[in-house]
Short mmCIF file of C-alpha atoms and ligand atoms in Angstrom, two decimals:
data_model
loop_
_atom_site.label_atom_id
_atom_site.label_comp_id
_atom_site.label_asym_id
_atom_site.label_seq_id
_atom_site.Cartn_x
_atom_site.Cartn_y
_atom_site.Cartn_z
CA MET A 188 -25.18 -11.12 0.48
CA LYS A 189 -23.55 -7.96 -0.74
CA ARG A 190 -19.78 -7.70 -0.35
CA ILE A 191 -17.73 -4.96 1.12
CA LEU A 192 -14.01 -4.29 0.76
CA THR A 193 -12.15 -1.60 2.60
CA GLY A 194 -8.63 -1.00 4.05
CA ILE A 195 -6.44 0.84 6.38
CA LYS A 196 -2.71 1.49 6.42
CA PRO A 197 -0.50 0.19 9.22
CA SER A 198 1.53 3.36 9.51
CA GLY A 199 0.80 4.35 13.06
CA LYS A 200 -1.92 4.16 15.78
CA VAL A 201 -5.56 4.32 14.82
CA GLN A 202 -6.81 7.93 14.98
CA LEU A 203 -10.16 9.44 15.37
CA GLY A 204 -10.62 10.21 11.64
CA ASN A 205 -10.06 6.49 10.83
CA TYR A 206 -12.67 5.52 13.44
CA PHE A 207 -15.41 8.01 12.55
CA GLY A 208 -14.64 8.05 8.85
CA MET A 209 -14.51 4.23 8.29
CA ILE A 210 -14.04 1.75 11.23
CA LYS A 211 -17.36 2.69 12.98
CA GLU A 212 -19.24 2.21 9.75
CA VAL A 213 -17.62 -1.20 9.05
CA VAL A 214 -18.58 -2.37 12.57
CA ALA A 215 -22.11 -1.41 11.81
CA LEU A 216 -22.10 -2.95 8.39
CA GLN A 217 -20.52 -6.34 9.30
CA ASP A 218 -23.88 -7.70 10.52
CA LYS A 219 -25.51 -7.20 7.11
CA TYR A 220 -22.64 -7.63 4.57
CA GLU A 221 -19.84 -9.93 3.85
CA VAL A 222 -16.94 -7.63 4.90
CA PHE A 223 -13.32 -7.90 3.66
CA LEU A 224 -11.10 -5.65 5.81
CA MET A 225 -7.62 -5.35 4.72
CA ILE A 226 -4.54 -4.07 6.60
CA ALA A 227 -3.01 -2.22 3.69
CA ASP A 228 0.69 -3.01 4.39
CA LEU A 229 1.71 -2.59 0.72
CA HIS A 230 0.15 0.91 0.75
CA ALA A 231 2.15 1.66 3.84
CA GLN A 232 5.28 1.18 1.77
CA THR A 233 4.58 4.13 -0.43
CA VAL A 234 6.27 6.50 1.90
CA PRO A 235 9.62 6.06 3.77
CA TYR A 236 9.29 3.41 6.57
CA GLN A 237 11.20 1.07 8.81
CA PRO A 238 10.74 -2.72 8.16
CA GLN A 239 10.47 -3.59 11.83
CA GLU A 240 8.08 -0.78 12.43
CA LEU A 241 5.87 -1.93 9.56
CA LYS A 242 5.54 -5.38 11.18
CA PHE A 243 4.83 -3.88 14.56
CA TRP A 244 2.09 -1.46 13.24
CA THR A 245 0.41 -4.32 11.30
CA TYR A 246 -0.20 -6.22 14.65
CA GLU A 247 -0.92 -2.95 16.52
CA LEU A 248 -3.60 -2.09 13.90
CA ALA A 249 -5.15 -5.43 13.79
CA SER A 250 -5.54 -5.55 17.59
CA SER A 251 -6.92 -1.98 17.55
CA LEU A 252 -9.54 -2.96 14.94
CA LEU A 253 -10.57 -5.99 17.11
CA ALA A 254 -10.81 -3.85 20.21
CA LEU A 255 -12.93 -1.35 18.36
CA GLY A 256 -15.57 -3.90 17.51
CA ILE A 257 -14.35 -5.67 14.34
CA ASP A 258 -15.57 -9.30 14.78
CA PRO A 259 -13.36 -11.79 12.98
CA LYS A 260 -16.47 -14.21 12.94
CA LYS A 261 -18.23 -11.72 10.71
CA THR A 262 -15.43 -9.74 9.05
CA ILE A 263 -12.55 -11.27 7.01
CA LEU A 264 -9.62 -9.32 8.49
CA PHE A 265 -6.47 -9.93 6.55
CA ARG A 266 -3.09 -8.52 5.53
CA GLN A 267 -2.94 -7.24 1.96
CA SER A 268 0.53 -8.62 1.25
CA ASP A 269 -0.87 -12.29 2.12
CA VAL A 270 -2.96 -12.08 -1.11
CA PRO A 271 -0.68 -11.90 -4.15
CA ALA A 272 -3.61 -11.71 -6.59
CA HIS A 273 -3.92 -7.98 -5.68
CA LEU A 274 -0.44 -7.39 -7.24
CA TYR A 275 -1.34 -9.35 -10.35
CA LEU A 276 -4.44 -7.30 -10.96
CA TYR A 277 -2.59 -4.20 -10.05
CA TRP A 278 -0.21 -4.63 -13.07
CA ILE A 279 -3.10 -5.41 -15.41
CA LEU A 280 -5.01 -2.35 -14.31
CA GLY A 281 -1.74 -0.20 -14.45
CA CYS A 282 -1.59 -1.07 -18.13
CA LEU A 283 -5.05 0.39 -18.54
CA SER A 284 -4.30 3.55 -16.60
CA TYR A 285 -3.20 6.86 -17.93
CA PHE A 286 -0.31 8.85 -16.72
CA GLY A 287 -2.37 11.98 -16.83
CA GLU A 288 -5.28 10.74 -14.74
CA LEU A 289 -2.97 9.47 -11.97
CA GLN A 290 -1.27 12.88 -11.91
CA LEU A 291 -4.52 14.48 -11.02
CA MET A 292 -4.97 12.55 -7.75
CA HIS A 293 -5.00 15.00 -4.76
CA GLU A 294 -3.11 12.65 -2.49
CA PHE A 295 -0.45 12.15 -5.03
CA LYS A 296 -0.13 15.99 -5.51
CA GLU A 297 0.14 16.46 -1.70
CA GLN A 298 2.70 13.70 -1.21
CA ALA A 299 4.68 14.87 -4.31
CA GLU A 300 4.95 18.27 -2.71
CA ARG A 301 5.98 16.78 0.68
CA TYR A 302 8.68 14.51 -0.70
CA LYS A 303 9.91 16.67 -3.57
CA LYS A 304 13.35 17.18 -1.95
CA GLN A 305 13.94 13.35 -1.48
CA GLY A 306 12.27 12.48 -4.80
CA VAL A 307 8.62 11.39 -5.32
CA GLY A 308 8.34 7.51 -5.38
CA VAL A 309 6.49 5.82 -8.23
CA GLY A 310 4.66 3.86 -5.50
CA ILE A 311 2.91 7.03 -4.41
CA PHE A 312 2.00 7.69 -8.04
CA MET A 313 0.62 4.17 -8.68
CA TYR A 314 -1.07 3.48 -5.34
CA PRO A 315 -4.56 4.40 -6.53
CA VAL A 316 -4.31 1.62 -9.03
CA LEU A 317 -3.37 -0.86 -6.36
CA GLN A 318 -6.36 0.42 -4.46
CA ALA A 319 -8.49 -0.31 -7.44
CA ALA A 320 -7.09 -3.83 -7.62
CA ASP A 321 -7.74 -4.31 -3.98
CA VAL A 322 -11.45 -3.62 -4.47
CA LEU A 323 -12.02 -5.30 -7.87
CA ILE A 324 -10.11 -8.52 -7.07
CA TYR A 325 -13.10 -9.26 -4.74
CA ASN A 326 -15.68 -7.84 -6.89
CA ALA A 327 -16.96 -5.74 -3.96
CA ASP A 328 -20.30 -4.12 -4.25
CA LEU A 329 -19.59 -1.37 -1.69
CA VAL A 330 -16.49 0.47 -0.36
CA PRO A 331 -16.89 2.45 2.79
CA VAL A 332 -14.31 5.29 2.95
CA GLY A 333 -13.78 8.74 4.35
CA GLN A 334 -14.06 11.79 2.01
CA ASP A 335 -10.31 11.79 1.31
CA GLN A 336 -10.63 8.45 -0.65
CA VAL A 337 -13.50 9.43 -2.91
CA GLN A 338 -11.29 10.49 -5.79
CA HIS A 339 -9.42 7.17 -5.75
CA LEU A 340 -12.72 5.32 -5.65
CA GLU A 341 -13.96 7.20 -8.72
CA LEU A 342 -10.72 6.05 -10.39
CA THR A 343 -11.53 2.42 -9.37
CA ARG A 344 -14.99 2.70 -10.91
CA GLU A 345 -13.55 4.23 -14.13
CA LEU A 346 -10.83 1.42 -14.37
CA ALA A 347 -13.53 -1.25 -13.85
CA ARG A 348 -15.70 0.28 -16.60
CA ARG A 349 -12.65 0.58 -18.93
CA PHE A 350 -11.61 -2.95 -18.30
CA ASN A 351 -15.11 -4.34 -18.83
CA LYS A 352 -15.33 -2.44 -22.18
CA ARG A 353 -11.95 -3.55 -23.24
CA PHE A 354 -12.11 -7.24 -22.33
CA GLY A 355 -15.62 -8.13 -21.31
CA ARG A 356 -17.91 -7.70 -18.38
CA ILE A 357 -16.06 -9.13 -15.31
CA PHE A 358 -16.18 -6.41 -12.71
CA LYS A 359 -19.15 -4.90 -10.81
CA ILE A 360 -18.89 -1.09 -10.61
CA PRO A 361 -18.42 -0.79 -6.84
CA GLU A 362 -20.47 1.88 -5.04
CA ILE A 363 -18.79 4.40 -2.75
CA TYR A 364 -20.29 4.28 0.78
CA LEU A 365 -19.73 7.71 2.33
CA LYS A 366 -21.49 9.23 5.32
CA GLU A 367 -21.31 12.85 4.66
CA GLU A 368 -21.09 14.40 8.13
CA THR A 369 -18.72 11.80 9.62
CA ALA A 370 -16.58 11.77 6.56
CA LYS A 371 -13.86 14.16 7.42
CA ILE A 372 -12.31 14.83 10.86
CA MET A 373 -9.75 17.69 10.71
CA SER A 374 -6.46 18.14 12.42
CA LEU A 375 -6.69 19.54 15.91
CA ASP A 376 -3.78 21.95 15.35
CA ASP A 377 -4.64 22.85 11.76
CA PRO A 378 -8.36 22.58 10.97
CA SER A 379 -7.64 23.25 7.35
CA LYS A 380 -5.99 19.82 6.97
CA LYS A 381 -7.57 16.39 7.63
CA MET A 382 -6.60 14.56 10.75
CA SER A 383 -3.82 12.20 9.76
CA LYS A 384 -1.10 9.91 11.27
CA SER A 385 1.36 11.81 9.16
CA LEU A 386 0.53 15.08 11.15
CA PRO A 387 1.09 13.82 14.68
CA GLU A 388 0.53 17.10 16.51
CA GLY A 389 -3.05 17.41 15.52
CA CYS A 390 -3.86 13.77 15.46
CA LEU A 391 -5.93 12.14 18.29
CA GLU A 392 -4.89 8.54 18.55
CA ILE A 393 -7.53 6.39 20.23
CA PHE A 394 -5.12 4.23 22.15
CA ALA A 395 -2.58 6.87 23.17
CA GLU A 396 -1.75 7.52 26.78
CA GLU A 397 -4.36 9.44 28.75
CA LYS A 398 -2.15 12.47 29.25
CA GLU A 399 -1.39 12.81 25.66
CA ILE A 400 -5.02 12.75 24.66
CA ARG A 401 -5.88 15.36 27.39
CA ASP A 402 -3.03 17.61 26.27
CA LYS A 403 -3.87 17.47 22.55
CA ILE A 404 -7.49 18.34 23.14
CA LYS A 405 -6.62 21.10 25.44
CA LYS A 406 -4.13 22.49 22.97
CA ALA A 407 -6.56 22.17 19.98
CA VAL A 408 -6.69 25.34 17.87
CA THR A 409 -9.82 27.43 18.43
CA ASP A 410 -10.90 30.52 16.83
CA SER A 411 -11.36 34.21 17.73
CA GLY A 412 -14.41 35.00 19.77
CA GLN A 413 -15.74 32.84 22.58
CA GLU A 414 -18.97 31.27 21.36
CA ILE A 415 -19.45 27.59 20.76
CA LYS A 416 -21.13 27.90 17.43
CA TYR A 417 -21.10 25.66 14.32
CA ASP A 418 -19.72 27.80 11.57
CA PRO A 419 -17.06 25.87 9.53
CA GLN A 420 -16.24 28.93 7.33
CA ASN A 421 -15.43 31.36 10.12
CA LYS A 422 -14.80 29.06 13.10
CA PRO A 423 -13.15 25.93 11.51
CA GLY A 424 -11.38 24.94 14.76
CA ILE A 425 -14.45 24.97 17.01
CA SER A 426 -16.69 23.50 14.26
CA ASN A 427 -14.33 20.54 14.03
CA LEU A 428 -14.36 20.03 17.76
CA MET A 429 -18.23 20.22 17.62
CA ILE A 430 -18.32 17.44 15.05
CA ILE A 431 -16.00 15.38 17.16
CA TYR A 432 -18.20 16.03 20.28
CA LYS A 433 -21.30 15.20 18.30
CA TYR A 434 -20.07 11.72 17.34
CA LEU A 435 -18.73 11.03 20.79
CA THR A 436 -22.06 11.93 22.39
CA ASN A 437 -24.73 11.47 19.80
CA LYS A 438 -25.89 14.89 20.38
CA THR A 439 -27.05 17.22 17.58
CA LEU A 440 -25.01 20.53 16.78
CA VAL A 441 -28.03 22.57 17.97
CA GLU A 442 -28.03 20.64 21.32
CA ILE A 443 -24.29 21.21 21.67
CA GLU A 444 -24.69 24.98 21.03
CA GLN A 445 -27.35 25.08 23.71
CA GLU A 446 -25.28 23.02 26.15
CA PHE A 447 -22.40 25.44 25.93
CA SER A 448 -24.18 28.73 25.60
CA GLY A 449 -22.51 31.18 27.87
CA LEU A 450 -19.61 28.81 28.54
CA GLY A 451 -16.08 29.19 27.19
CA TYR A 452 -13.76 27.10 25.11
CA GLY A 453 -12.03 25.62 28.15
CA ASP A 454 -15.32 24.17 29.44
CA PHE A 455 -16.00 22.73 26.12
CA LYS A 456 -12.64 21.03 25.84
CA GLU A 457 -13.04 19.47 29.30
CA LYS A 458 -16.37 18.00 28.27
CA ILE A 459 -14.81 16.66 24.96
CA ILE A 460 -12.02 14.91 27.06
CA GLU A 461 -14.68 13.36 29.27
CA ALA A 462 -16.79 12.21 26.27
CA PHE A 463 -13.72 10.71 24.57
CA PHE A 464 -12.81 8.51 27.52
CA ASP A 465 -16.49 7.54 28.08
CA TYR A 466 -16.73 6.53 24.45
CA PHE A 467 -13.55 4.56 24.14
CA ARG A 468 -13.17 3.20 27.64
CA THR A 469 -14.27 -0.33 26.85
CA SER A 470 -12.16 -0.63 23.69
CA ARG A 471 -9.11 0.82 25.47
CA GLU A 472 -9.45 -1.83 28.17
CA LYS A 473 -10.12 -4.63 25.66
CA LYS A 474 -7.04 -3.71 23.60
CA LYS A 475 -4.71 -4.27 26.51
CA LYS A 476 -5.86 -7.89 26.74
CA ILE A 477 -5.48 -8.92 23.10
CA LYS A 478 -2.45 -11.23 22.63
CA LYS A 479 -0.22 -11.12 19.58
CA GLU A 480 -0.78 -14.93 18.92
CA LYS A 481 -4.49 -14.35 18.68
CA VAL A 482 -4.04 -11.59 16.23
CA GLU A 483 -1.71 -13.85 14.12
CA LYS A 484 -4.24 -16.62 14.01
CA ILE A 485 -6.99 -14.25 12.97
CA LEU A 486 -4.86 -12.68 10.18
CA ASN A 487 -3.85 -16.18 8.94
CA GLN A 488 -7.43 -17.31 8.80
CA GLY A 489 -8.43 -14.11 7.11
CA ALA A 490 -5.68 -14.55 4.44
CA LYS A 491 -7.05 -18.05 3.71
CA LYS A 492 -10.48 -16.87 3.08
CA ALA A 493 -9.43 -13.80 1.15
CA ASN A 494 -7.03 -15.76 -1.05
CA LYS A 495 -9.79 -18.29 -1.97
CA VAL A 496 -12.11 -15.50 -3.35
CA ALA A 497 -9.31 -13.49 -4.92
CA GLU A 498 -7.69 -16.48 -6.73
CA GLU A 499 -10.96 -17.65 -8.16
CA ASN A 500 -11.56 -14.13 -9.56
CA LEU A 501 -7.96 -13.89 -10.85
CA LYS A 502 -8.36 -17.00 -12.86
CA ARG A 503 -11.26 -15.48 -14.75
CA ILE A 504 -9.36 -12.26 -15.26
CA LEU A 505 -6.19 -13.99 -16.61
CA LYS A 506 -8.29 -15.90 -19.02
CA ILE A 507 -10.18 -12.87 -20.39
CA VAL A 508 -7.05 -10.71 -20.78
CA GLY A 509 -5.31 -13.42 -22.70
CA LEU A 510 -2.69 -14.53 -20.21
CA ARG A 511 -4.09 -18.08 -19.88
P1 LIG B 855 -5.62 5.46 6.19
O1 LIG B 855 -5.22 5.76 7.58
O2 LIG B 855 -5.19 6.55 5.29
O3 LIG B 855 -5.24 4.11 5.69
O4 LIG B 855 -7.16 5.63 6.04
C1 LIG B 855 -8.01 4.52 6.46
C2 LIG B 855 -9.45 5.00 6.34
O5 LIG B 855 -9.73 6.08 7.31
C3 LIG B 855 -9.91 5.55 4.96
O6 LIG B 855 -11.17 5.09 4.74
C4 LIG B 855 -9.91 6.97 5.17
O7 LIG B 855 -10.85 7.66 4.28
C5 LIG B 855 -10.39 7.18 6.68
N1 LIG B 855 -9.78 8.43 7.18
C6 LIG B 855 -8.44 8.67 7.38
N2 LIG B 855 -8.31 9.95 7.91
C7 LIG B 855 -9.53 10.44 8.07
C8 LIG B 855 -10.05 11.67 8.59
N3 LIG B 855 -9.29 12.63 9.15
N4 LIG B 855 -11.47 11.87 8.58
C9 LIG B 855 -12.25 10.82 8.15
N5 LIG B 855 -11.79 9.74 7.63
C10 LIG B 855 -10.51 9.48 7.60
#
């Protein structure tokens, strides 16, 4: 059975981009693949954070994933920091990485700009290497991610090739699993940026209060003109809303254009709100019933399974690089 590894940072509530970019795919893939789904708590440390909040968001994220359809009988759901082998391989791969190539990462450039006053952390600079270790320590075949992570995955593939060439063939070269159309949900208040927990105004959190969701959709940036027409170049706001509506309703863009022909942006937004609650109703109810103890048990079981695979691979790696 082919193996999948993917992760998500516990830095806030799950948002629509996480869901359509990654979680939905993993829910579909867990029937056919062996899935390792990691709560990337070490990655969450790359930007300023509060220790108590990190703990809180870890449980919050795990319960959200369960409510959204991740099945712990099929998927190994675990906390990254519970598997020390990731960090061991991170160091080894870091010694194979070049300063120049890490400097080229878009996410690093973005974060470096954002934190330039406070000082840019080395964690942000190195985190694509940790991400490579996350994937390679399980020898994953496939990594489902959103478009924003493709560059990091290209680096993972490159580091795997470099390691194999230098020390001997240990790693599979993982494939990037990307669904083109679902791959990038843009911010509701600035459709030139991706929807992200770090831009809260334009971020639609799946388990937020009903009023907040309604308000954010109503306030979503639209474009000049009145037509509901898919045109990402000239109408990025409406086009992003159409993509969201498309995935909430399973309708095609042409069907959506027809449905709203002659109607205004206000009508369209009302329908998006309705579709959002229809789509996520069951998950929102399910989440309220998930207890912390249950989440803890699932994460502990996941950690055991993940450690077993990661430690076995680490043994082979330590041997081949000359540490054992
Ligand atoms: P993060 O929240 O940054 O840990 O991302 C977790 C997963 O969600 C990754 O696979 C990302 O590619 C995906 N993702 C995050 N934001 C978006 C977005 N706006 N559109 C599509 N996918 C996203």
